[in-house]
PDB file of C-alpha atoms in Angstrom:
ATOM      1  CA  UNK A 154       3.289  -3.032   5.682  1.00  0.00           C
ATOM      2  CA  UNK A 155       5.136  -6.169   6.725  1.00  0.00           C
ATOM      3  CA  UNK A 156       6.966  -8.448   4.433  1.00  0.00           C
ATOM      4  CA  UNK A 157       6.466 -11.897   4.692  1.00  0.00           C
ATOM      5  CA  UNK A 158       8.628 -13.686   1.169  1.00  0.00           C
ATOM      6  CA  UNK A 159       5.888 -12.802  -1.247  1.00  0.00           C
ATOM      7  CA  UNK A 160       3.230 -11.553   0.227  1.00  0.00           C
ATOM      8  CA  UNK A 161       3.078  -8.451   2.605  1.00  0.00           C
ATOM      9  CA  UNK A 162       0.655  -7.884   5.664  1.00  0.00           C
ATOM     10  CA  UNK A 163      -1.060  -4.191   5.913  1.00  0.00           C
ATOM     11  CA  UNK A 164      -2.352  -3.347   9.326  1.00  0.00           C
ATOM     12  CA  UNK A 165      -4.808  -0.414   9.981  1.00  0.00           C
ATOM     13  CA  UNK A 166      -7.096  -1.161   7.399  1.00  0.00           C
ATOM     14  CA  UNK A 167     -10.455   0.448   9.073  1.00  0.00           C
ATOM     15  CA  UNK A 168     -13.164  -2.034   9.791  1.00  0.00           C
ATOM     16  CA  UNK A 169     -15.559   0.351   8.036  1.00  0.00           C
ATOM     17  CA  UNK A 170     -14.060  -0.223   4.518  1.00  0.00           C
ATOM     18  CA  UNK A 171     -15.980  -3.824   3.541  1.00  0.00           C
ATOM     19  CA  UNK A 172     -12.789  -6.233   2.254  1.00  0.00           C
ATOM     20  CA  UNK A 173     -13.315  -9.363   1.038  1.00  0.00           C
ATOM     21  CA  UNK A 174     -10.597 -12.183  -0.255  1.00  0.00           C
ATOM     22  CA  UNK A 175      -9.787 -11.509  -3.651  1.00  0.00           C
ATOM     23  CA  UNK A 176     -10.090  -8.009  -3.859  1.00  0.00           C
ATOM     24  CA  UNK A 177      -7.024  -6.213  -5.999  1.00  0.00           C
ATOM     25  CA  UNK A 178      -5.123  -3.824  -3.468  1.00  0.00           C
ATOM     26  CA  UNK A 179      -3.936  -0.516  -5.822  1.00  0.00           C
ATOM     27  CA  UNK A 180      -1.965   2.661  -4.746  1.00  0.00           C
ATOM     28  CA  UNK A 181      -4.075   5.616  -4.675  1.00  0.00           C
ATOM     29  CA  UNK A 182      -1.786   8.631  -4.789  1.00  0.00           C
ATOM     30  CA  UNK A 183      -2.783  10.249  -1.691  1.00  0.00           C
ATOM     31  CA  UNK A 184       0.533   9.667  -0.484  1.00  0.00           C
ATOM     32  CA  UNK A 185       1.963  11.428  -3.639  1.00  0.00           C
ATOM     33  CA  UNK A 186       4.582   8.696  -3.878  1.00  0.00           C
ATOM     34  CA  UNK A 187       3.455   6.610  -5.946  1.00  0.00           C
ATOM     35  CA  UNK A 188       1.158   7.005  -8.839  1.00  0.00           C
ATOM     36  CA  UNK A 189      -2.637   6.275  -9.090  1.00  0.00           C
ATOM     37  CA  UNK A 190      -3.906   2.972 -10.187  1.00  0.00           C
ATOM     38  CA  UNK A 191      -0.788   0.588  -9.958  1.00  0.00           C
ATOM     39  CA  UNK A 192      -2.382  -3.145  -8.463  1.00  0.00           C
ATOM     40  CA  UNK A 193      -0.266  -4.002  -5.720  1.00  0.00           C
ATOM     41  CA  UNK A 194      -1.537  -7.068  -5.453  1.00  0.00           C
ATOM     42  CA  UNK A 195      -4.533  -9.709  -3.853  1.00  0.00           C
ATOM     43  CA  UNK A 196      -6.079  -9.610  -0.527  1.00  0.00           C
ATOM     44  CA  UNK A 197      -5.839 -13.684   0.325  1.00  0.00           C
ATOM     45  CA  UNK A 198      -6.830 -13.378   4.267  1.00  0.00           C
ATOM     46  CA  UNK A 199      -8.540 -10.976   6.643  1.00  0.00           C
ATOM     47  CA  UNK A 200      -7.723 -11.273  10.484  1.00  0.00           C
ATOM     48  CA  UNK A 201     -10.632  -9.360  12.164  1.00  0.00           C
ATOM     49  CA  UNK A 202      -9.449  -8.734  15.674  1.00  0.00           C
ATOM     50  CA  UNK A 203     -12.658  -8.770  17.914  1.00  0.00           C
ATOM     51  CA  UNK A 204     -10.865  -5.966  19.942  1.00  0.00           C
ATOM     52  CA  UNK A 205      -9.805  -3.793  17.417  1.00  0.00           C
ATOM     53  CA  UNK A 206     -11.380  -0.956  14.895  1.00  0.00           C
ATOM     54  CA  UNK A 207      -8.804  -2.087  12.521  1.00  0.00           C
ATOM     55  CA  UNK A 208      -8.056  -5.609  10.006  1.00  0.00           C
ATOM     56  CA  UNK A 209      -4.888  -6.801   9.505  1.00  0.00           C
ATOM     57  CA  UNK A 210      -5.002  -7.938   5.774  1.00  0.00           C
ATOM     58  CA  UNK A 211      -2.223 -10.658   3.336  1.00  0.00           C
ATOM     59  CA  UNK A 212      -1.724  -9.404   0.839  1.00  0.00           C
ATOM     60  CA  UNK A 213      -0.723 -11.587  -2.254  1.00  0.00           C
ATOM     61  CA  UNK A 214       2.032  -9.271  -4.681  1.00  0.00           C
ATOM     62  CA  UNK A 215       1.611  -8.721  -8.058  1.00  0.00           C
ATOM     63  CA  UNK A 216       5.212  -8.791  -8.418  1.00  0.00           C
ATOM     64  CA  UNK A 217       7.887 -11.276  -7.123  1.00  0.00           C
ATOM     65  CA  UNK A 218      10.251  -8.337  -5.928  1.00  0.00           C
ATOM     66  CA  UNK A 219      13.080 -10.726  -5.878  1.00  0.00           C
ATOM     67  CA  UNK A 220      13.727 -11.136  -9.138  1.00  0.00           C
ATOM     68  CA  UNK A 221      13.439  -7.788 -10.099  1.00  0.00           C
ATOM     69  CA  UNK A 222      16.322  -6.994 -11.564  1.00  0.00           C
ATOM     70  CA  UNK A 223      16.280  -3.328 -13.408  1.00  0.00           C
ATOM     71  CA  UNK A 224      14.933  -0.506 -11.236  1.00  0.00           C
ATOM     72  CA  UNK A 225      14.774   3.483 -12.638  1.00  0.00           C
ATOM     73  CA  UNK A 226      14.995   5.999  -9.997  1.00  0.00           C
ATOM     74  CA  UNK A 227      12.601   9.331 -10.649  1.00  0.00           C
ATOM     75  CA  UNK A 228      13.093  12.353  -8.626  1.00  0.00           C
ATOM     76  CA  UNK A 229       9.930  13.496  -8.032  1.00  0.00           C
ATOM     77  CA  UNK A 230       9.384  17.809  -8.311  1.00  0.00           C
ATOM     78  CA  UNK A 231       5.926  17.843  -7.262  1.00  0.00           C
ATOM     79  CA  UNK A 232       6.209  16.031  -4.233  1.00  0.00           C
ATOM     80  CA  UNK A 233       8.909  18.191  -3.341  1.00  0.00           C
ATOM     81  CA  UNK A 234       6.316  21.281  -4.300  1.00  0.00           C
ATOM     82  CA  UNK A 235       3.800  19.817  -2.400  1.00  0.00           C
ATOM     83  CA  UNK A 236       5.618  19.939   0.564  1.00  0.00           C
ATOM     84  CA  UNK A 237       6.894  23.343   0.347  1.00  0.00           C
ATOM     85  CA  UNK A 238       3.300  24.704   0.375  1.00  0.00           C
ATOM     86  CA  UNK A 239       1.817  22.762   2.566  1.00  0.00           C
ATOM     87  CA  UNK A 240       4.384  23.951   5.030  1.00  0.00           C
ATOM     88  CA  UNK A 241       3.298  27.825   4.079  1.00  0.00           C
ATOM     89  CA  UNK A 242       2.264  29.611   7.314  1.00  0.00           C
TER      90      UNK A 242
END
């Protein structure tokens, strides 16, 4: 992701996943970062590269991170878990 002011581009999107303008961007958790089901924000543009398997996609934010003033840090255990075993031989 690439931040550009208020909205952010995300490249590598796979051309097989069908996007269209409008659609709400939310995290997932497959990452185990950051929770599932938090919107992110809007797609407002798709840039489909003719020589590319991939779209480069604006994203509109939910949030305007700059006036975010109060943040909480959360040490996360069972990321730290998940690592350990996934790096059992």
């Amino acid at each position: 992701v690439r931040s550009r002011g208020l909205g952010d581009v995300y490249k590598r999107q796979p051309k097989h996943v069908p996007l269209e303008i409008g659609y709400s961007v939310i995290t997932s958790s497959f990452d185990s970062i950051f929770p599932k089901g938090i919107e992110v924000g809007k797609i407002s543009s798709i840039n489909e590269e003719t020589n590319s398997n991939f779209y480069d996609v604006d994203i509109l934010l939910s949030e305007d991170f700059y006036s975010i003033y109060n943040v909480y840090l959360v040490k996360s255990f069972p990321f730290e878990e998940k690592i350990g075993l996934e790096n059992i031989d």
